XYZ file of C-alpha atoms in Angstrom:
702
model
C -65.404 -20.501 -16.456
C -65.084 -24.094 -15.370
C -66.224 -26.931 -17.566
C -67.544 -29.754 -15.382
C -67.470 -33.125 -17.080
C -70.255 -35.442 -15.950
C -69.113 -38.270 -18.203
C -65.879 -38.929 -20.121
C -67.457 -40.318 -23.258
C -70.748 -39.947 -25.115
C -72.840 -42.925 -26.273
C -72.650 -43.693 -29.951
C -76.396 -43.142 -30.459
C -76.809 -39.802 -28.752
C -78.906 -36.812 -29.864
C -78.699 -33.177 -28.833
C -81.693 -31.112 -27.801
C -81.047 -27.393 -27.515
C -83.351 -24.721 -26.160
C -82.043 -21.233 -26.625
C -83.472 -17.769 -26.399
C -80.487 -15.996 -27.874
C -76.942 -16.777 -29.000
C -74.786 -18.371 -26.319
C -72.369 -16.069 -24.560
C -69.781 -16.649 -21.859
C -70.472 -13.207 -20.381
C -74.234 -13.755 -19.962
C -74.779 -17.511 -19.791
C -78.494 -18.169 -19.274
C -79.218 -20.832 -21.855
C -79.537 -24.556 -21.142
C -77.587 -27.134 -23.135
C -79.081 -30.573 -22.637
C -77.253 -33.518 -24.186
C -79.523 -36.530 -24.182
C -78.241 -39.982 -25.017
C -80.263 -43.089 -25.781
C -83.702 -43.627 -27.245
C -85.648 -42.388 -24.208
C -86.872 -39.045 -25.491
C -88.814 -37.911 -22.481
C -89.430 -34.179 -22.019
C -86.345 -32.150 -21.235
C -85.881 -31.546 -17.564
C -85.002 -28.255 -16.040
C -81.310 -27.579 -15.573
C -80.056 -25.435 -12.743
C -77.908 -22.430 -13.563
C -75.645 -20.234 -11.538
C -75.771 -16.596 -12.587
C -73.771 -14.793 -10.039
C -76.181 -15.717 -7.194
C -75.604 -19.171 -5.851
C -78.532 -21.244 -4.710
C -81.135 -19.622 -6.978
C -82.640 -21.788 -9.699
C -84.483 -20.697 -12.829
C -86.978 -22.707 -14.850
C -86.952 -23.277 -18.593
C -89.886 -24.194 -20.868
C -92.161 -21.873 -18.908
C -92.721 -21.731 -15.168
C -94.177 -25.223 -15.068
C -93.953 -26.769 -11.618
C -92.585 -30.284 -11.340
C -92.984 -32.671 -8.479
C -89.897 -32.420 -6.285
C -89.691 -36.172 -5.766
C -87.916 -38.141 -6.969
C -84.866 -35.947 -7.784
C -82.080 -36.980 -10.209
C -78.599 -36.128 -8.981
C -77.089 -36.446 -12.464
C -79.154 -34.020 -14.502
C -80.997 -32.252 -11.704
C -84.358 -33.242 -13.179
C -87.415 -34.703 -11.478
C -89.374 -37.860 -11.972
C -86.491 -40.342 -12.125
C -83.371 -41.442 -10.272
C -79.740 -41.035 -11.327
C -79.322 -44.760 -12.008
C -81.919 -44.624 -14.795
C -81.148 -41.086 -15.948
C -81.494 -40.878 -19.757
C -79.118 -37.894 -19.878
C -75.907 -39.768 -19.058
C -73.963 -37.692 -21.568
C -74.942 -34.363 -19.995
C -72.320 -31.607 -20.114
C -73.084 -28.164 -18.769
C -71.190 -25.044 -17.843
C -71.450 -23.056 -14.649
C -70.638 -19.395 -14.491
C -68.520 -18.267 -11.550
C -68.158 -14.708 -10.262
C -65.179 -12.842 -11.646
C -62.294 -12.255 -9.273
C -59.855 -9.405 -9.458
C -56.180 -10.307 -9.868
C -53.993 -8.038 -7.817
C -50.917 -8.936 -9.874
C -52.494 -7.832 -13.164
C -53.445 -4.197 -13.890
C -57.085 -3.321 -14.089
C -58.605 -1.955 -17.283
C -58.372 1.638 -16.118
C -54.696 1.237 -15.203
C -51.900 1.308 -17.795
C -48.365 -0.029 -17.478
C -45.368 -0.021 -19.760
C -44.226 -3.469 -20.846
C -40.634 -4.738 -20.944
C -39.649 -8.006 -22.591
C -36.819 -9.936 -20.952
C -35.261 -13.317 -21.752
C -36.192 -15.840 -19.117
C -33.455 -18.402 -19.647
C -30.361 -16.329 -18.928
C -29.484 -13.947 -16.181
C -26.425 -12.174 -14.881
C -24.778 -12.511 -11.481
C -21.938 -10.139 -10.673
C -21.471 -9.472 -14.384
C -21.321 -13.163 -15.246
C -23.768 -14.931 -17.510
C -25.776 -17.745 -15.926
C -28.500 -20.020 -17.238
C -31.896 -20.167 -15.552
C -35.067 -22.241 -15.915
C -38.578 -21.370 -14.698
C -40.385 -24.594 -13.784
C -43.950 -24.438 -12.514
C -43.757 -28.101 -11.570
C -40.889 -27.658 -9.121
C -41.675 -27.135 -5.458
C -38.243 -25.595 -4.810
C -36.050 -22.726 -5.885
C -32.677 -24.340 -6.607
C -29.132 -23.041 -7.072
C -26.667 -25.520 -8.547
C -23.633 -26.658 -6.595
C -21.453 -25.604 -9.531
C -22.776 -22.023 -9.380
C -22.172 -21.792 -5.637
C -18.600 -23.065 -5.926
C -17.541 -21.010 -8.949
C -19.053 -17.741 -7.686
C -18.078 -18.467 -4.075
C -21.584 -17.761 -2.802
C -22.159 -17.682 0.933
C -24.236 -20.632 2.090
C -25.837 -21.452 5.400
C -27.307 -24.549 6.939
C -30.944 -25.075 6.167
C -33.149 -24.369 9.216
C -35.350 -27.361 8.356
C -33.338 -29.976 6.418
C -35.310 -32.414 4.290
C -34.926 -34.823 1.380
C -35.975 -34.350 -2.239
C -37.267 -37.321 -4.229
C -36.371 -37.611 -7.923
C -38.380 -39.277 -10.656
C -36.078 -42.339 -10.637
C -37.102 -43.278 -7.081
C -33.932 -41.846 -5.566
C -33.665 -39.019 -3.076
C -31.068 -36.468 -2.055
C -30.771 -34.481 1.195
C -31.210 -30.701 1.225
C -28.907 -29.355 3.940
C -27.836 -25.905 2.698
C -29.369 -22.825 1.149
C -28.082 -19.496 -0.166
C -29.449 -16.044 -0.991
C -28.951 -15.312 -4.693
C -29.272 -11.901 -6.335
C -29.354 -11.773 -10.128
C -30.462 -9.588 -13.038
C -32.971 -10.292 -15.786
C -31.588 -8.269 -18.654
C -30.155 -4.904 -17.604
C -32.336 -3.465 -14.849
C -34.640 -6.234 -13.576
C -32.982 -7.324 -10.341
C -34.276 -10.236 -8.293
C -33.252 -11.801 -4.980
C -34.425 -15.193 -3.825
C -33.563 -17.914 -1.328
C -32.462 -21.092 -3.135
C -31.762 -24.619 -1.985
C -28.279 -25.839 -2.956
C -28.422 -29.066 -4.998
C -26.065 -30.721 -7.529
C -28.155 -30.116 -10.661
C -26.742 -30.007 -14.195
C -29.621 -28.638 -16.305
C -29.019 -25.005 -15.349
C -27.389 -22.753 -12.777
C -30.664 -21.507 -11.244
C -34.117 -23.097 -11.241
C -37.096 -20.982 -10.122
C -40.081 -23.033 -9.023
C -43.530 -22.478 -7.536
C -42.285 -20.547 -4.456
C -40.938 -17.761 -6.681
C -44.019 -17.847 -8.940
C -46.278 -17.544 -5.884
C -44.302 -14.770 -4.155
C -44.070 -12.644 -7.310
C -47.667 -13.452 -8.415
C -46.392 -14.497 -11.830
C -48.901 -15.244 -14.602
C -48.068 -17.818 -17.290
C -49.298 -17.531 -20.887
C -49.223 -21.093 -22.170
C -49.869 -20.127 -25.789
C -47.058 -17.586 -26.016
C -44.910 -19.453 -23.457
C -44.246 -16.266 -21.493
C -44.321 -15.222 -17.847
C -45.675 -11.823 -16.771
C -45.267 -9.995 -13.454
C -45.263 -6.464 -12.046
C -41.890 -5.033 -11.000
C -41.535 -1.434 -9.731
C -44.788 -0.386 -11.402
C -43.816 -1.854 -14.759
C -45.117 -5.010 -16.354
C -42.273 -7.410 -17.112
C -42.685 -10.173 -19.684
C -40.181 -13.019 -19.623
C -39.734 -14.794 -22.929
C -37.655 -17.908 -23.741
C -34.113 -17.257 -24.845
C -33.664 -17.758 -28.586
C -29.921 -17.252 -28.739
C -27.169 -17.382 -26.150
C -25.742 -13.884 -25.681
C -22.069 -13.637 -26.575
C -19.727 -13.981 -23.624
C -16.889 -11.552 -23.354
C -13.667 -13.295 -24.252
C -10.592 -13.066 -22.101
C -8.431 -12.583 -25.193
C -9.599 -9.585 -27.193
C -7.403 -10.536 -30.160
C -8.665 -14.114 -30.351
C -10.214 -14.975 -33.693
C -13.598 -16.748 -33.672
C -13.833 -20.204 -35.191
C -15.086 -20.228 -38.755
C -17.744 -22.896 -39.075
C -19.871 -23.566 -42.157
C -23.478 -24.600 -42.174
C -24.623 -27.504 -44.324
C -25.882 -25.185 -47.075
C -22.683 -23.132 -47.014
C -20.602 -26.281 -47.267
C -22.625 -27.531 -50.256
C -22.201 -24.209 -52.055
C -18.504 -24.170 -51.224
C -18.056 -27.716 -52.520
C -19.659 -26.782 -55.855
C -17.306 -23.845 -56.385
C -14.156 -25.593 -55.147
C -12.670 -28.549 -56.971
C -10.512 -29.839 -54.114
C -11.753 -30.133 -50.524
C -9.553 -31.210 -47.620
C -11.318 -32.880 -44.694
C -9.717 -32.510 -41.257
C -10.731 -35.090 -38.687
C -9.913 -34.471 -35.040
C -8.545 -37.535 -33.284
C -7.020 -37.853 -29.847
C -3.494 -39.203 -30.181
C -1.311 -40.671 -27.513
C 1.425 -38.267 -26.532
C 4.940 -39.310 -25.682
C 5.821 -39.473 -22.006
C 8.925 -38.029 -20.479
C 10.846 -41.283 -20.785
C 9.889 -41.490 -24.472
C 12.022 -38.403 -25.126
C 15.107 -40.571 -24.618
C 14.403 -42.386 -27.871
C 17.051 -41.708 -30.494
C 16.129 -39.711 -33.554
C 15.990 -42.761 -35.820
C 13.584 -44.495 -33.419
C 11.318 -41.423 -33.337
C 11.207 -41.339 -37.119
C 10.087 -44.962 -37.260
C 7.426 -44.300 -34.620
C 6.094 -41.343 -36.597
C 5.891 -43.416 -39.779
C 3.805 -46.077 -38.013
C 1.772 -43.863 -35.667
C -1.475 -45.468 -36.874
C -0.570 -48.682 -35.056
C -1.210 -47.342 -31.534
C -4.644 -45.719 -31.185
C -5.884 -44.714 -27.745
C -8.427 -47.544 -27.911
C -9.181 -50.312 -30.347
C -11.387 -49.143 -33.253
C -15.145 -49.657 -32.941
C -15.133 -52.394 -35.533
C -14.413 -56.091 -35.759
C -10.863 -57.224 -36.587
C -10.325 -58.696 -40.052
C -11.155 -62.333 -40.717
C -7.695 -63.926 -40.868
C -6.680 -67.447 -41.841
C -6.760 -68.495 -38.189
C -9.825 -67.955 -36.001
C -10.588 -69.253 -32.550
C -12.432 -72.548 -32.953
C -14.511 -74.170 -30.208
C -15.093 -77.870 -30.828
C -17.295 -79.509 -28.205
C -17.116 -83.117 -27.078
C -19.868 -85.034 -28.910
C -22.840 -85.815 -26.697
C -21.824 -83.431 -23.894
C -24.544 -81.527 -22.024
C -24.562 -77.778 -22.609
C -24.140 -75.673 -19.457
C -26.833 -73.189 -18.466
C -25.769 -71.391 -15.294
C -27.482 -68.397 -13.631
C -25.937 -64.936 -13.479
C -23.959 -64.054 -10.373
C -25.506 -61.718 -7.821
C -23.776 -58.354 -7.485
C -24.175 -55.213 -5.450
C -25.538 -52.134 -7.279
C -22.080 -50.618 -7.773
C -20.628 -53.746 -9.362
C -23.729 -54.256 -11.491
C -23.514 -50.681 -12.803
C -19.835 -51.188 -13.697
C -20.559 -54.511 -15.406
C -23.416 -52.937 -17.376
C -21.133 -50.079 -18.446
C -18.492 -52.463 -19.758
C -21.084 -54.598 -21.548
C -22.548 -51.492 -23.208
C -19.056 -50.456 -24.263
C -18.422 -53.859 -25.841
C -21.768 -53.634 -27.636
C -20.806 -50.223 -28.998
C -17.482 -51.553 -30.255
C -19.237 -54.500 -31.875
C -17.202 -57.093 -29.959
C -20.336 -58.764 -28.540
C -23.980 -59.016 -29.522
C -27.225 -60.212 -27.993
C -27.598 -63.972 -28.155
C -30.230 -66.699 -28.377
C -27.756 -69.423 -27.440
C -29.058 -72.547 -25.650
C -26.118 -72.355 -23.220
C -24.741 -69.628 -21.012
C -22.187 -69.000 -18.270
C -22.071 -66.059 -15.823
C -19.943 -62.920 -16.138
C -18.120 -61.361 -13.202
C -15.723 -58.555 -12.266
C -12.155 -58.926 -10.995
C -10.107 -56.027 -9.553
C -7.028 -54.669 -11.317
C -3.861 -53.344 -9.692
C -4.934 -49.732 -10.289
C -8.271 -50.257 -8.491
C -10.416 -50.502 -11.620
C -12.422 -53.558 -12.657
C -11.945 -56.097 -15.421
C -14.916 -57.999 -16.816
C -14.342 -61.750 -17.015
C -16.476 -64.707 -18.002
C -16.548 -67.848 -15.869
C -16.022 -70.293 -18.740
C -15.087 -73.332 -16.644
C -18.296 -75.148 -17.513
C -17.864 -74.725 -21.270
C -14.128 -75.526 -21.011
C -14.914 -78.934 -19.506
C -16.731 -80.022 -22.659
C -14.282 -78.418 -25.124
C -11.719 -80.493 -27.019
C -8.228 -79.303 -26.032
C -5.656 -78.360 -28.674
C -1.944 -78.566 -27.874
C -0.090 -75.891 -29.810
C 3.453 -75.676 -28.368
C 4.344 -72.752 -26.147
C 7.996 -71.629 -26.547
C 10.423 -72.333 -23.710
C 11.900 -69.350 -21.930
C 15.465 -70.659 -21.892
C 15.325 -71.393 -25.626
C 14.186 -67.848 -26.382
C 16.895 -66.321 -24.198
C 19.577 -68.420 -25.883
C 18.510 -67.076 -29.299
C 19.653 -63.581 -28.343
C 23.353 -64.440 -28.116
C 25.526 -61.591 -29.370
C 22.684 -59.040 -29.577
C 23.399 -55.511 -28.353
C 20.155 -53.611 -29.060
C 16.566 -54.601 -28.308
C 12.967 -53.482 -28.850
C 9.853 -54.879 -27.197
C 6.346 -54.522 -28.663
C 3.182 -55.249 -26.698
C -0.057 -56.087 -28.533
C -3.027 -54.068 -27.208
C -5.854 -56.313 -25.985
C -4.471 -59.078 -28.164
C -7.311 -61.537 -27.581
C -9.886 -59.005 -28.787
C -8.011 -58.663 -32.084
C -8.800 -62.260 -33.068
C -12.180 -63.336 -34.453
C -14.298 -66.266 -33.327
C -14.764 -68.873 -36.050
C -18.103 -68.205 -37.798
C -20.719 -70.529 -36.358
C -19.024 -70.880 -32.958
C -20.186 -67.552 -31.502
C -23.121 -69.114 -29.614
C -20.687 -71.290 -27.642
C -19.188 -68.159 -26.030
C -22.491 -66.837 -24.635
C -22.468 -65.310 -21.153
C -25.127 -63.944 -18.825
C -25.645 -60.792 -16.809
C -28.717 -59.535 -15.001
C -29.576 -57.555 -18.131
C -29.457 -60.282 -20.766
C -27.595 -62.963 -22.710
C -24.701 -62.016 -24.994
C -22.162 -63.802 -27.189
C -18.646 -62.875 -28.290
C -17.605 -62.087 -31.840
C -13.937 -61.760 -30.816
C -11.870 -64.085 -28.661
C -12.457 -63.441 -24.932
C -10.316 -64.283 -21.926
C -10.868 -67.545 -20.084
C -11.498 -69.999 -22.916
C -9.460 -73.174 -22.753
C -7.815 -72.951 -26.193
C -7.396 -69.159 -26.266
C -3.619 -69.177 -25.448
C -2.954 -71.785 -28.121
C -4.954 -69.832 -30.700
C -3.165 -66.585 -29.896
C 0.284 -68.196 -29.958
C -0.583 -69.944 -33.198
C -1.644 -66.798 -35.033
C 1.328 -64.757 -33.757
C 3.691 -67.521 -34.876
C 2.097 -67.544 -38.332
C 2.211 -63.750 -38.705
C 5.869 -63.401 -37.623
C 7.140 -66.759 -38.863
C 9.617 -65.249 -41.405
C 11.395 -63.407 -38.567
C 11.226 -65.855 -35.634
C 14.659 -67.310 -34.836
C 16.439 -64.679 -36.937
C 15.765 -61.479 -35.013
C 12.372 -61.990 -33.314
C 11.053 -64.067 -30.421
C 7.341 -64.103 -29.574
C 5.689 -65.045 -26.311
C 1.946 -64.446 -26.629
C 1.422 -60.649 -26.825
C 5.117 -59.782 -26.245
C 7.300 -59.405 -29.338
C 11.046 -59.000 -28.718
C 13.279 -57.769 -31.545
C 17.045 -58.216 -31.101
C 19.903 -57.207 -33.385
C 23.690 -57.020 -33.438
C 23.840 -53.420 -34.730
C 21.702 -50.287 -34.833
C 21.497 -50.337 -38.624
C 20.220 -53.895 -38.657
C 17.805 -53.140 -35.835
C 16.179 -50.265 -37.716
C 15.466 -52.518 -40.668
C 14.246 -55.340 -38.423
C 11.908 -52.988 -36.576
C 10.469 -51.647 -39.823
C 9.822 -55.152 -41.139
C 7.906 -56.113 -38.007
C 5.914 -52.858 -38.083
C 4.961 -53.368 -41.723
C 3.779 -56.886 -40.966
C 1.647 -55.727 -38.024
C 0.137 -52.976 -40.166
C -0.692 -55.418 -42.961
C -2.381 -57.787 -40.482
C -4.086 -54.872 -38.654
C -2.626 -55.636 -35.249
C -2.584 -52.636 -32.898
C 0.020 -52.159 -30.171
C 0.103 -50.560 -26.733
C 2.697 -47.783 -26.844
C 2.829 -47.422 -23.053
C 4.242 -50.935 -22.656
C 6.667 -50.788 -25.579
C 10.424 -50.217 -25.557
C 12.369 -49.233 -28.673
C 16.079 -49.447 -29.517
C 17.343 -49.937 -25.971
C 20.575 -51.665 -24.811
C 18.528 -53.662 -22.272
C 14.905 -54.674 -21.978
C 12.701 -56.437 -19.428
C 11.307 -59.613 -20.947
C 9.201 -62.130 -19.001
C 10.648 -61.135 -15.634
C 14.273 -60.985 -16.797
C 16.515 -58.132 -17.872
C 18.083 -59.033 -21.216
C 21.162 -57.124 -22.369
C 24.384 -57.656 -24.290
C 26.010 -58.900 -21.062
C 23.512 -61.682 -20.523
C 20.377 -62.280 -18.474
C 19.682 -60.727 -15.075
C 16.827 -60.743 -12.598
C 14.267 -57.967 -12.818
C 15.123 -55.468 -10.023
C 11.422 -55.074 -9.213
C 11.322 -58.714 -8.078
C 14.335 -58.489 -5.774
C 12.402 -56.921 -2.889
C 10.028 -59.870 -2.701
C 13.022 -62.221 -2.520
C 14.745 -60.244 0.244
C 11.557 -60.056 2.331
C 10.782 -63.770 1.985
C 10.055 -65.113 5.498
C 11.690 -68.203 6.971
C 9.585 -71.299 6.126
C 7.678 -72.818 9.041
C 6.213 -75.912 7.371
C 6.762 -78.167 4.403
C 4.346 -76.225 2.172
C 6.295 -72.986 2.651
C 9.542 -74.850 1.951
C 8.137 -76.124 -1.339
C 7.000 -72.616 -2.260
C 10.475 -71.170 -1.678
C 12.136 -74.101 -3.436
C 9.998 -73.557 -6.523
C 10.780 -69.850 -6.628
C 14.514 -70.456 -6.172
C 14.540 -73.155 -8.860
C 13.214 -70.603 -11.351
C 16.478 -68.629 -10.876
C 18.797 -71.630 -10.690
C 20.507 -70.701 -13.937
C 21.970 -67.645 -12.201
C 23.464 -69.498 -9.206
C 26.599 -71.590 -9.327
C 26.470 -74.918 -7.458
C 22.737 -74.441 -6.950
C 22.048 -78.082 -6.080
C 24.808 -78.247 -3.503
C 23.608 -75.094 -1.759
C 19.948 -76.145 -1.833
C 20.626 -79.684 -0.565
C 19.790 -78.945 3.131
C 16.531 -77.273 2.098
C 15.721 -80.171 -0.208
C 16.085 -82.546 2.740
C 13.333 -80.606 4.561
C 10.912 -81.425 1.740
C 10.822 -85.138 2.506
C 7.421 -86.438 3.657
C 8.429 -86.881 7.275
C 8.552 -84.770 10.411
C 9.374 -81.192 9.421
C 12.625 -79.969 11.025
C 14.174 -76.666 10.009
C 17.879 -77.184 10.706
C 20.691 -74.670 11.034
C 22.132 -75.904 7.751
C 18.792 -75.280 6.053
C 18.612 -71.763 7.491
C 22.175 -71.060 6.305
C 21.303 -72.300 2.824
C 18.120 -70.207 2.881
C 20.043 -66.986 3.539
C 22.799 -67.862 1.055
C 20.348 -68.576 -1.750
C 18.530 -65.279 -1.123
C 21.786 -63.325 -1.194
C 22.833 -64.953 -4.485
C 19.437 -64.268 -6.068
C 19.611 -60.544 -5.297
C 22.292 -59.875 -7.909
C 22.213 -62.866 -10.222
C 23.854 -62.817 -13.604
C 24.036 -65.511 -16.267
C 26.069 -65.060 -19.445
C 24.674 -66.783 -22.509
C 26.926 -69.361 -24.225
C 28.371 -68.467 -27.604
C 27.513 -71.650 -29.462
C 28.995 -70.314 -32.674
C 32.508 -70.518 -31.258
C 34.667 -73.543 -30.435
C 34.974 -74.142 -26.691
C 36.122 -76.892 -24.375
C 33.707 -79.174 -22.621
C 34.235 -81.427 -19.650
C 31.873 -84.289 -19.016
C 31.865 -85.904 -15.582
C 29.671 -88.806 -14.586
C 28.989 -89.665 -10.945
C 26.279 -91.441 -9.037
C 24.789 -89.618 -6.055
C 21.463 -90.629 -4.593
C 20.340 -92.628 -7.611
C 20.587 -89.950 -10.267
C 23.065 -89.013 -12.952
C 24.990 -85.767 -12.628
C 26.558 -84.164 -15.671
C 28.865 -81.158 -15.494
C 29.605 -79.247 -18.667
C 31.918 -76.238 -18.953
C 30.890 -73.653 -21.532
C 33.849 -71.366 -22.249
C 35.126 -71.890 -18.747
C 31.698 -71.336 -17.095
C 30.412 -74.510 -15.417
C 26.888 -75.712 -16.039
C 25.508 -78.618 -14.006
C 22.246 -80.506 -14.135
C 20.807 -83.469 -12.238
C 18.659 -85.976 -14.093
C 16.502 -88.413 -12.108
C 16.365 -90.965 -14.895
C 17.679 -94.434 -15.540
C 20.347 -95.215 -18.084
C 17.753 -96.695 -20.448
C 15.579 -93.568 -20.310
C 18.628 -91.370 -20.759
C 19.605 -93.338 -23.843
C 16.165 -92.739 -25.352
C 15.940 -89.047 -24.504
C 19.404 -87.928 -25.638
C 21.188 -90.673 -27.566
C 23.994 -88.375 -28.734
C 24.956 -87.305 -25.245
C 24.569 -90.868 -23.991
C 26.936 -92.093 -26.685
C 29.396 -89.428 -25.615
C 29.007 -90.587 -22.030
C 29.636 -94.185 -23.022
C 32.702 -93.226 -25.053
C 34.207 -91.282 -22.161
C 33.838 -94.197 -19.737
C 34.723 -97.079 -22.089
C 38.176 -98.687 -22.101
C 37.763 -99.804 -25.709
C 38.272 -97.578 -28.741
C 35.098 -95.600 -29.482
C 33.488 -94.919 -32.835
C 31.779 -91.734 -31.559
C 31.735 -88.912 -34.125
C 32.081 -85.459 -32.525
C 30.362 -83.854 -35.502
C 26.991 -85.123 -34.284
C 26.974 -82.572 -31.461
C 27.089 -78.801 -31.862
C 26.523 -78.835 -35.602
C 29.873 -80.337 -36.528
C 32.033 -78.098 -34.308
C 35.110 -79.801 -32.886
C 35.612 -79.920 -29.138
C 37.531 -81.824 -26.489
C 36.062 -84.221 -23.961
C 37.808 -84.872 -20.664
C 37.192 -87.911 -18.509
C 38.340 -88.914 -15.039
C 39.983 -91.960 -16.548
C 43.514 -91.335 -17.580
C 44.252 -91.340 -21.244
C 40.659 -90.981 -22.280
C 40.202 -87.711 -24.201
């Protein structure tokens, strides 16, 4: 029976008028139901019925004849038009002739019924999952099923594209013939399109339902069909059948339900909770660690998680403060445009930071755009273009340690360890109240940082300041710190073990996490800031030698300056550096660029000396002889000092007055060595009171 709806809603002031000769029945429907809305209570019009013979009308309320004009096309009555029909809420049913369903047995026929699970089937003895979807226009076999079972596929005779609900589409180019079993003896074969679906291995859609003349019972949620003279009923799978294990002796996992756990906890006084956590395994090179180093690493294994915990770092004494210039205008820049791939990656990283709690949604009046920069491994790093906010931020000048000073502290050390802080900036909090100043934009919204991000103008100073405060008791004794790199040096293995433990305890107390992959423990040499530090001295990192060897010959003054700057960085390794570099220095003058033969010879000589440089560190604790020579070449002072027989030279482009202000002790020594009168210079003022000898070119002056 079909219920035809003439209107979707009834008026609020409707009344029902019923005329019936006997109780209503769906098998013999001959009674009119007239729903009349409104106050117009004119006589009920005749309603046409269909009783197996279409086109024949019957009359109610007697065989009274009614004028055929006008005719209402809403209620079928006479005497009015549809626009003024008082029966706007009319609902009536029409009986249709019964049709025989070939797929269902007739009343005189009887079939045996089998119930089969519809959501699992077997292919070649293997269990597969299957879904019957009456809304799908395709029969689909998953790409995973085809690959794992090595099914034979063929090109589709009529390739096409399938549209998904998210406005994307995918091409259908292959199909395969799949044979599977429902239960034990219900075998089916069907052509399926091959698509990369994840919901199940096989999806049977309308083509299979149509071919097998399947009937769906929506109330029971079952599918019925006739197979080999037997009626098969497919029911949803309640439980996944057990899969045969490869190991017959394997013991199943013993898991408790919530109720079982509560009962167990009442009977047992002590309960041990085991939490599974992915730990970082040692690499092959980590196996070279000595036993004492491994023991220390095991004791402090909580300091190197795979990722930073999903929580904010503790609020320490030092936070990153952002003080803006009074009266400055706040920046409000639009988000950068990105292609869909970059936008998806940026959204993923933002969602990850939200999950960790490092950022939050913001209502800040300012905002700068976020962007992606590529890493060496091909992945992407999210950065914030903070140049606009940096321009209006007050700069703080916390001192950054000098490299040569740090290297000189390691004199006499024979064993080293290097610790790298994992995502060090993200382990420092933003000062409460300054979070809105770190806001950044993406296409998806406005966010602000709760931890210190990269790119802020005072971030290096803040990080160096907090690391100096945390490790202050050890710096200068057995620790040097350069941002996120902590170098521990000792004169013996016993001392180094204790030094390493002290640093580890401090990091644990301050909740600083380290990156184990970038750490080195108890090694005779270590790479630190591009140098190899060992008991012998300081050497160049071998990884940087190739770039030096392949350096091309300069062709203009800018390339000369680039090479000169790189070579100057390694000048401490090269004896007579200034004399060798003099021809190249001449090419840097602001005149016509001429690359001479002497410059080319110096270029090759400098490169050869930088390949295997070595610089021993001076033992300041011991007494050694010094030689001070003063000459004038090109308007600058040249001083040559011998440290334990190793010459050290330096050119200073300063006047005598400036030199006297910068280093009065050395200037007094210079004056004493060149004066003909007796000098009152006290040697104890240099080198902490150590005695030494000073030689001058003038005879008799020592």
